[in-house]
Amino acid sequence: MPIDPNYETVIGLEVHTQLRTKSKIFCGCPNKFGAEANSQICPVCAGFPGVLPVMNREMVNMAIKTGLAINGQIKKLSVFSRKNYFYPDSPTGYQISQYDLPIVEHGELFIDLPDEPKKRIGVTRIHMEVDAGKSIHEGIVGASWVDLNRVGTPLLEIVSEPDMRSSEDAGAYLKKLRAIVRFLDVCDGNMEEGSFRCDANVSVRHYGAEKFGTRTELKNLNSIRNVMRAIDFEVDRQIDLIESGDKVVQETRLWDANKNISRSMRSKEDAHDYRYFPEPDLPPLTLEQSHIDDIKAKLPELPDAMAKRFQDEMGLSEYDAGVLTAEKEMSTYFEEANQIVSNAGKKNAKATANWVTVELLGRLNKDGLSIEDSPVSAVNLGKLVALIQTGEISGKIAKKVFAHMFDDGGDPEKIVAEKGLKQVTDSGSITAEVEKVLASHPDQVEQYRGGKTQILGFLVGKVMQATRGKANPAMVNKVLKEKLG
Amino acid sequence: MSINADTVKHVANLARLNIPEAEVGSYVDQLSQILGLMDQLNSLPTDDIEPMSHAVDILMPAREDEVVNGDNREALLACAPDSEQSHFRVPKIIE
Amino acid sequence: MFSDPANLTLANMSELLKKREISSEDLTQAFLERIEGLNPDINAYITIDRAGAITAAKEADKRLDAKQGEPLTGIPIGVKDLFCTKGILTTCASKILNNFIPPYESTVTSRLKGAGAVILGKTNMDEFAMGSSNETSHFGVVKNPWDKSRIPGGSSGGSAAAVSAGMGSATIGTDTGGSIRQPAALTGITGLKPTYGRVSRFGMIAFASSLDQAGPMTKTAEDAAILLQAMAGHDPKDATSIDAPVPDYMANLGDGLQGRKIGIPEEYFASGLSPDVARVIEDAKKQLTELGAELVPVSLPTTKHAIPTYYILAPAEASSNLARYDGIRFGYRCENPEDIRDLFFRTRAEGFGNEVKRRIMLGTYVLSSGYYDAYYLKAQKVRRLIADDFKAAFSKVDLLLAPTTPDTAFKLGEKTNDPVQMYLSDIFTINVNLAGLPAISIPCGFDKDNLPIGMQLIGRPLDESGILSAAHAYQQATQWHTRSPIL
């Protein structure tokens, strides 16, 4: 969205992903969302006196996976540090994080934009850290409550380079990153529940300027749409400030999704001084190359590679391949459906892709549903496409069957059988219907024979009507033409 | 690097310590004295020396990703100065 | 009824218990009575756990009767009040933990209990182990049993005084900058600081995490060996714990000094040493030579920078370690906090004592923006140089000998208003913590006022056997460690 052609927008994103380990990062408490308050805490995560952190092996492996997936350098030596600050939901008074020696540096990912395919966005670093608890304010008279269940949830902070130039870039980056962590199965990517959180650093500058403008940090962005809206709002705000002779103040701003505005967080009573120093309770983390190689060998297929396979091996368009790999659930759905079609002996990935991207997604979008909530299962959609491919039903009937499946569920084979929708391919009965139609429409027959061949469509329609759509349209065409001479 | 009353107040704020105005002066004196001791380190060349964060060279051990802790809620909340409905209770936090 | 446990060593008691000549219950009862009699004056204990001790003693007697005893079964000991003990008040001698009853157990106490030891109670200490005189305790000063107008040393002053006064067969202390060895020297007992990582820190309330280490405080090196055997070893709950086999310290105790090279670091014998200490250490050197050791002059040139290095690094770590005391989840909370800020500021200001606050301030300052490189990073680099000095020395010698303290115990109150003078009294002990090495302090004489003097034997990493056997050889040939104060 070119807001003002004289200005260039510069965006960097910091994404916090909660990792799907079984236990917390430094203790054996469960790492699960939604448990009763303080039911998943122990002396270690609750910051009691004398206790010590011990690293979760799987956390490190997930960090390595994510680093490899974004083509980053996995550091053989990384170090945990303490970030010191007081807050009621940070029970130790410091956050164990990585500071000057993170586990991953120099990564990248590629985003697909309509006018700029495969745009590269650098990933500065990925570091491991621990999540904080939650303070609850609303509905409590004269007090706040602290729930420490979330303390100790393993987090990866993924920091991009300031390589994005529009809210669309940012949206595409987040979609791609979310797809990657979900394909890796390290994070569920749920922005609303906070397992995939994004802060945006935004600045503007005149085109051609070398230096970046003063940036602000946007927080409380709980959906990709809100990230994009907040960026657009912020870019407008900054340009307005500059145009009216004011200066942009470096600050943190909170997005209010209800009012579609951001507001400055009241400046803290003191400037941050996190006093980072190496965590004395945790020795440096060293990794063997063989360990990294093992993880690399076991990496699942990632969105970009999968999209390429869909194009190279299945002949899908770049667009379809992109849509089908944008989300893990989407690609899984497509592959499962396509397998059913192949099993029926009628390989036609394009047809399957078409049904998923056009019919299914069209209807899901209309109803505001995601692919996970689809009332039509992948297997059933595959069966439906197979029925078309084998000529059991026509495409037109298929749409009716699909609507039925979407509204009431069910197996398309049964629906077709129960409702008698099976395509009539027997030439005898089609010929009989054709003869009836010709007999009852002598005028149109006359016109056709007189050279007005486009009248054929009308006659086909009449035959289809008479067979309640079940006749194979190709055969109807063929027989009609024969009979009309 | 000298310490004055503002430094003491700034540091006390970072450390979340209430220091009465009357005591600021003695903190200035004592911290200055102690930091005076530190200045002798400047005489030591250390440019190429690797900083030492741990007393012994050991590598990070790791534990298996297993849930081993049960519900400690009651035992831990029992230690709290104030709790309410399974939460630690604190004065109202104003964002 | 067993009436006078004070003159026995832990090893003696273990033998008598095993032979069933005494019962753990009688022994425990006798210690408890002695503690109850002396504590109002000496103040070595913050908490006396009479009921728990008697129950544990009865359990121990059952095991001993069934011939299932181990060397520590039924042995009554005291534990510094910074080891978390499940169900027993654990204060760290601070107001901020004056009501803290941990729902969990430290690895050290868990192992000691597992080995059959009977915990008599929790010993007094400097608040959060910050101090060299045991005068910073929220629960009052501890008096030196040799002269009750003097300090017992710190921070494990209660543990030291308890052993010296016979208020327990032995105690457990912790040593961050000399907190086991210095009070051991000043009270005439044996104190061992193991290699960093040899003993688990889990459940031990942290002062400076990269320096803290727990160890035994005893009458003899042999007793220290028995206790260390139970305490040492890898703990999966402590990521800095060393995963190496634990030798049989008792089996190696008789190795002797024949042919062993003992380094004499010249910097420890320079000016500042009191004449009495210098004289006594000279005698000890002769004694060690007579026992077959070869004395070799060595140099540890960075030694003189140890104090500033330590007083940057330890407070820095402490400032962060002590951030969790915020009045929310445990411990003291100020009355009627107005808001969350008031809760933090007032709880911490009221809950921590002056020395602790001073160190939090110092540590916060040296880590703060603009000063990190000049102080913290610089100190970390000097720490490396100090450790390298020791490495170089240990390429030539097996052990190092040094005085533990420059002087004997000073008067109560003498240095409380002069933190720098107080810090300087750690001069001979903190190098060892910075380098992570094991060291033992053993009694080696008395000054003109009949105050005990200690010497340190410092070993290579994980060579606790080496220093214990050297100390044992010395104690076999001398009587200093057998002297007790008259109470």
XYZ file of N, CA and C in Angstrom, chain A residues 49, chain C residues 45-47 79-85 88-102 122-129 137-139 205 325 331 351-352:
126
model
N 13.878 -20.046 46.301
C 15.297 -19.936 46.650
C 16.062 -21.256 46.458
N 23.156 -21.555 66.407
C 22.019 -22.090 65.665
C 20.898 -21.073 65.549
N 20.262 -21.044 64.384
C 19.039 -20.249 64.218
C 17.838 -21.105 64.586
N 17.859 -22.354 64.132
C 16.752 -23.264 64.420
C 17.305 -24.567 64.988
N 23.556 -27.913 60.041
C 23.594 -27.524 58.636
C 23.367 -26.024 58.530
N 24.214 -25.378 57.771
C 24.099 -23.917 57.580
C 22.693 -23.579 57.083
N 22.160 -22.490 57.570
C 20.752 -22.196 57.292
C 20.509 -21.626 55.897
N 21.332 -22.039 54.940
C 21.005 -21.693 53.556
C 20.757 -22.929 52.714
N 20.776 -24.109 53.368
C 20.360 -25.321 52.658
C 18.861 -25.490 52.878
N 18.119 -25.599 51.806
C 16.679 -25.761 51.949
C 16.391 -27.125 52.557
N 15.615 -27.113 53.617
C 15.247 -28.352 54.299
C 13.732 -28.419 54.334
N 11.325 -27.471 57.300
C 12.075 -26.812 58.383
C 12.448 -25.403 57.931
N 12.161 -24.444 58.801
C 12.475 -23.045 58.530
C 13.870 -22.890 57.923
N 13.964 -22.149 56.838
C 15.242 -21.911 56.162
C 15.337 -20.418 55.891
N 16.198 -19.725 56.638
C 16.144 -18.258 56.625
C 17.270 -17.578 55.872
N 18.390 -18.278 55.666
C 19.571 -17.616 55.119
C 19.960 -16.433 56.017
N 19.560 -16.503 57.271
C 19.849 -15.459 58.263
C 19.318 -14.100 57.842
N 18.235 -14.111 57.081
C 17.675 -12.858 56.578
C 16.238 -12.677 57.037
N 15.893 -11.439 57.271
C 14.505 -11.123 57.596
C 13.598 -11.462 56.413
N 14.156 -11.353 55.222
C 13.324 -11.545 54.030
C 12.869 -13.001 53.880
N 13.550 -13.909 54.598
C 13.125 -15.315 54.580
C 12.753 -15.768 56.000
N 12.340 -14.825 56.837
C 12.164 -15.188 58.246
C 10.999 -16.146 58.495
N 10.202 -16.402 57.472
C 9.073 -17.325 57.645
C 9.062 -18.389 56.550
N 10.187 -18.591 55.899
C 10.204 -19.485 54.729
C 10.442 -20.940 55.129
N 9.450 -21.750 54.871
C 9.572 -23.191 55.120
C 9.522 -23.891 53.770
N 10.675 -24.321 53.257
C 10.702 -24.844 51.883
C 9.904 -26.142 51.753
N 19.653 -25.787 62.163
C 20.184 -24.936 61.103
C 21.079 -23.874 61.728
N 22.306 -23.798 61.236
C 23.277 -22.929 61.898
C 23.240 -21.505 61.371
N 23.639 -20.617 62.251
C 23.659 -19.184 61.981
C 24.735 -18.856 60.953
N 24.626 -17.711 60.379
C 25.522 -17.345 59.271
C 25.372 -15.852 59.009
N 26.269 -15.313 58.201
C 26.044 -13.951 57.724
C 24.856 -13.985 56.769
N 24.084 -12.914 56.772
C 22.890 -12.856 55.928
C 23.261 -13.123 54.466
N 22.600 -14.115 53.883
C 22.863 -14.539 52.504
C 24.347 -14.852 52.274
N 25.036 -15.238 53.343
C 26.455 -15.613 53.281
C 27.355 -14.436 52.918
N 24.020 -11.310 60.375
C 22.826 -12.143 60.531
C 21.663 -11.361 61.124
N 20.486 -11.578 60.553
C 19.280 -10.984 61.120
C 18.999 -11.574 62.501
N 19.558 -12.743 62.773
C 19.295 -13.446 64.031
C 20.417 -13.262 65.050
N 20.813 -21.969 48.894
C 20.395 -20.628 48.475
C 21.602 -19.852 47.961
N 13.661 -12.153 45.568
C 13.060 -11.837 46.873
C 12.245 -10.556 46.714
N 8.314 -15.746 51.683
C 9.095 -14.858 52.532
C 8.364 -13.595 52.949
N 13.460 -5.980 54.131
C 13.803 -7.398 54.298
C 15.292 -7.686 54.280
N 16.054 -6.909 53.541
C 17.502 -7.130 53.467
C 18.225 -6.248 54.472
